[in-house]
Coordinates of C-alpha atoms in Angstrom, one line a residue:
M69 CA -12.0 -56.2 25.0
S70 CA -9.9 -53.1 25.0
I71 CA -9.9 -51.5 21.8
T72 CA -6.7 -51.2 20.2
S73 CA -4.9 -47.4 19.4
A74 CA -5.6 -47.2 16.1
M75 CA -9.0 -48.0 16.4
K76 CA -9.8 -45.6 19.1
P77 CA -11.3 -42.1 16.4
K78 CA -8.8 -38.9 16.7
A79 CA -9.5 -36.1 18.8
I80 CA -10.6 -32.9 16.9
S81 CA -9.0 -29.6 18.0
R82 CA -11.0 -27.0 19.6
A83 CA -10.2 -24.7 16.8
A84 CA -11.3 -27.0 13.9
I85 CA -14.9 -27.3 15.9
E86 CA -14.6 -23.7 16.0
Q87 CA -14.2 -23.1 12.6
I88 CA -16.8 -26.0 11.6
V89 CA -19.5 -23.8 14.0
R90 CA -18.9 -20.3 12.2
E91 CA -19.3 -22.6 9.1
I92 CA -22.9 -23.7 9.9
V93 CA -24.1 -20.3 11.3
L94 CA -22.7 -18.6 8.2
R95 CA -24.8 -20.9 5.8
Q96 CA -27.8 -20.8 8.2
V97 CA -27.6 -16.6 7.8
G98 CA -27.2 -16.5 3.8
G99 CA -23.3 -14.8 4.5
P100 CA -20.5 -13.2 6.0
K101 CA -21.6 -10.2 8.7
D102 CA -19.5 -7.6 7.0
K103 CA -21.5 -7.2 3.6
P104 CA -20.2 -4.6 1.7
H105 CA -21.3 -0.8 2.0
L106 CA -23.7 0.1 -1.2
V107 CA -23.8 3.0 -2.0
V108 CA -26.5 5.0 -4.5
S109 CA -25.8 8.2 -5.6
V110 CA -27.5 10.9 -8.3
S111 CA -25.9 12.0 -11.1
A112 CA -27.0 15.0 -12.5
R113 CA -26.4 16.3 -15.4
H114 CA -22.5 17.0 -15.5
C115 CA -19.9 17.0 -18.7
H116 CA -16.1 15.5 -18.5
L117 CA -13.6 17.0 -21.0
S118 CA -10.5 16.9 -22.6
D119 CA -7.2 18.8 -22.3
A120 CA -7.6 20.3 -25.5
D121 CA -11.2 21.7 -25.2
V122 CA -10.6 22.5 -21.4
E123 CA -7.8 25.2 -22.4
T124 CA -10.6 26.3 -25.4
L125 CA -12.9 27.2 -23.1
F126 CA -11.4 28.5 -20.1
G127 CA -8.0 29.7 -21.0
P128 CA -4.8 28.5 -21.9
G129 CA -3.1 26.7 -19.5
H130 CA -6.1 26.1 -17.9
K131 CA -6.2 23.2 -14.6
L132 CA -9.6 22.8 -13.6
T133 CA -10.3 23.8 -9.7
V134 CA -11.7 21.4 -7.8
M135 CA -15.0 22.1 -5.8
K136 CA -15.8 19.4 -4.1
D137 CA -14.3 15.7 -4.1
L138 CA -16.5 12.6 -5.8
Y139 CA -17.0 9.0 -3.6
Q140 CA -14.8 7.5 -5.9
D141 CA -11.3 8.2 -5.3
G142 CA -9.6 11.3 -7.3
F143 CA -12.6 12.6 -9.2
F144 CA -14.4 15.3 -8.0
A145 CA -17.1 17.5 -9.2
A146 CA -14.9 21.3 -10.5
E147 CA -15.9 24.7 -9.9
E148 CA -16.2 25.1 -13.7
T149 CA -20.0 24.4 -15.6
V150 CA -20.3 25.4 -19.7
M151 CA -23.6 26.0 -21.7
V152 CA -24.8 23.5 -23.5
V153 CA -26.3 24.4 -26.9
G154 CA -28.2 21.9 -28.7
P155 CA -30.3 22.2 -31.9
K156 CA -32.6 25.3 -32.5
R157 CA -30.1 27.3 -30.3
R158 CA -31.8 25.3 -26.6
M159 CA -29.4 25.9 -24.2
L160 CA -28.6 24.7 -20.3
P161 CA -26.7 26.8 -19.2
T162 CA -25.5 25.8 -16.4
V163 CA -23.7 22.1 -16.7
R164 CA -21.1 21.5 -13.9
V165 CA -17.6 20.2 -15.7
L166 CA -16.7 16.8 -13.3
G167 CA -12.5 15.8 -13.4
P168 CA -10.0 14.5 -14.2
T169 CA -9.9 15.5 -18.2
R170 CA -10.9 12.7 -19.9
P171 CA -8.9 12.0 -24.3
E172 CA -12.8 13.2 -25.4
S173 CA -14.8 15.4 -23.6
Q174 CA -18.1 14.0 -22.8
V175 CA -21.6 15.1 -21.8
E176 CA -24.4 13.0 -19.6
L177 CA -27.8 13.8 -19.5
A178 CA -31.6 12.7 -18.0
F179 CA -34.1 12.0 -20.1
T180 CA -35.8 15.3 -19.4
D181 CA -32.6 17.3 -20.4
G182 CA -32.6 16.0 -24.1
I183 CA -36.1 16.6 -24.2
S184 CA -34.9 20.7 -23.5
L185 CA -32.4 20.7 -25.8
G186 CA -34.3 18.8 -28.3
I187 CA -32.2 16.3 -28.5
D188 CA -33.3 12.0 -28.5
L189 CA -29.9 10.6 -26.7
P190 CA -28.9 7.5 -26.8
V191 CA -28.4 5.2 -23.8
R192 CA -24.7 4.6 -23.7
P193 CA -22.2 3.4 -21.4
S194 CA -20.2 5.8 -20.5
G195 CA -17.3 6.4 -22.6
K196 CA -18.9 4.7 -25.3
I197 CA -19.5 7.7 -28.3
E198 CA -19.3 6.6 -31.3
G199 CA -22.4 7.1 -33.8
T200 CA -24.0 9.7 -30.8
P201 CA -25.1 13.1 -31.8
G202 CA -23.1 16.3 -31.4
C203 CA -23.6 20.1 -29.3
V204 CA -21.4 23.3 -28.1
L205 CA -20.4 23.5 -25.2
V206 CA -19.7 27.1 -24.6
G207 CA -17.0 28.6 -22.0
P208 CA -16.3 31.8 -20.4
K209 CA -13.0 32.1 -22.9
G210 CA -14.3 30.0 -26.1
V211 CA -16.9 28.3 -28.1
V212 CA -16.1 23.9 -28.9
E213 CA -18.0 22.4 -30.8
L214 CA -19.7 18.2 -30.1
K215 CA -18.9 16.2 -33.2
K216 CA -20.5 13.6 -31.0
G217 CA -20.5 12.7 -27.2
V218 CA -24.2 13.4 -25.9
I219 CA -25.8 10.6 -23.6
R220 CA -28.2 9.9 -21.5
A221 CA -25.3 7.4 -19.3
E222 CA -26.6 3.8 -19.1
R223 CA -27.4 3.3 -15.4
H224 CA -24.3 0.9 -13.9
V225 CA -23.1 -0.1 -10.9
H226 CA -19.2 0.8 -9.9
M227 CA -17.6 -1.7 -7.6
G228 CA -14.1 -3.4 -6.8
P229 CA -13.0 -7.4 -6.8
S230 CA -13.6 -8.6 -4.3
D231 CA -17.5 -6.8 -3.9
A232 CA -17.8 -8.6 -7.2
Q233 CA -16.2 -11.9 -5.6
H234 CA -19.2 -11.1 -3.0
Y235 CA -22.2 -10.5 -5.7
G236 CA -21.1 -13.9 -8.4
V237 CA -20.5 -11.5 -10.6
A238 CA -18.1 -10.1 -13.3
D239 CA -17.6 -7.1 -14.7
G240 CA -20.1 -6.5 -17.9
D241 CA -22.9 -8.8 -15.9
T242 CA -26.0 -6.6 -15.6
M243 CA -28.1 -6.5 -12.0
A244 CA -30.7 -5.3 -10.5
L245 CA -31.3 -2.1 -7.7
R246 CA -34.7 -1.9 -5.9
V247 CA -35.1 0.6 -3.9
H248 CA -37.9 0.8 -1.1
A249 CA -39.5 4.3 -0.5
G250 CA -42.6 4.8 1.8
S251 CA -45.1 2.2 0.7
C252 CA -43.7 2.5 -3.0
T253 CA -40.8 0.0 -3.9
T254 CA -39.0 0.2 -7.5
T255 CA -36.6 -2.0 -9.0
F256 CA -34.2 -1.2 -12.5
E257 CA -33.2 -3.6 -14.5
N258 CA -30.0 -3.8 -16.9
L259 CA -27.9 -2.5 -14.2
L260 CA -23.8 -2.6 -15.6
V261 CA -21.4 -3.6 -14.1
R262 CA -17.8 -2.4 -14.1
V263 CA -15.3 -4.0 -12.1
G264 CA -12.1 -1.5 -11.0
R265 CA -9.5 -1.8 -8.7
N266 CA -9.8 0.6 -5.9
I267 CA -13.0 1.1 -6.9
K268 CA -15.8 1.5 -3.9
L269 CA -18.9 -0.1 -4.2
E270 CA -21.7 2.8 -6.3
V271 CA -24.9 2.7 -7.5
H272 CA -25.3 5.5 -10.4
L273 CA -28.8 6.5 -11.4
D274 CA -29.2 10.0 -13.4
T275 CA -31.8 12.4 -12.2
D276 CA -34.9 11.1 -13.5
E277 CA -34.2 7.8 -11.9
G278 CA -33.1 8.9 -8.4
N279 CA -37.0 11.2 -8.5
A280 CA -39.1 8.0 -9.9
C281 CA -37.7 5.8 -7.0
D282 CA -37.8 8.9 -4.4
I283 CA -34.2 8.0 -3.4
D284 CA -33.9 10.5 -1.0
H285 CA -36.5 9.5 1.0
A286 CA -35.3 5.6 0.5
S287 CA -35.2 2.8 4.2
K288 CA -33.7 0.4 2.0
V289 CA -31.7 -0.5 -1.3
E290 CA -31.0 -3.9 -2.1
L291 CA -28.3 -5.4 -5.4
L292 CA -29.7 -8.4 -6.9
K293 CA -28.1 -10.5 -9.1
A294 CA -29.7 -10.9 -12.5
R295 CA -31.5 -14.1 -12.7

């Protein structure tokens, strides 16, 4: 008894077979091989300045001078530094200015910097400075009294849309960072996710956090979706 053409199974193309094999392999290994490249940066004390405050501190018409480009395109550490003065004339003599300029000036410090200055630092996302303490900035040409803007920056991770899709997160979510250094493993919870176009995958910790996990000797870092 012969099998009619309608009853014969259809042939599967070689391309379809290869696609099926790839999907099976990816499920077994847990994802594509081109995993996003993760950079962890320690952000030392610094300040962001408005155009008006740059001119007050460094002179009329002054523009920030690039000393070193930062990891994110378009951002840089400037040659300029300022003195940050807190209550009772406690001070940090050379705080680096980062560019480009912003609509409002802001000072970002670590917890121990706040102790040195006598300022109880609130933890805030960068740019969220309403209700925060102020300080005095001293430059070579003038003085600026900030009524607000001194914060301890909330630990966070910058990423682009494709990175967010890879990790299954959205802007405003939180993640965790696990740092393996020697025999010690440290996990930082509540990393704020900040998603933007043309942004590279980068975690920002302050100096206290970087020292606590011995990030300079880390053998492995993992970015984990919050449970």
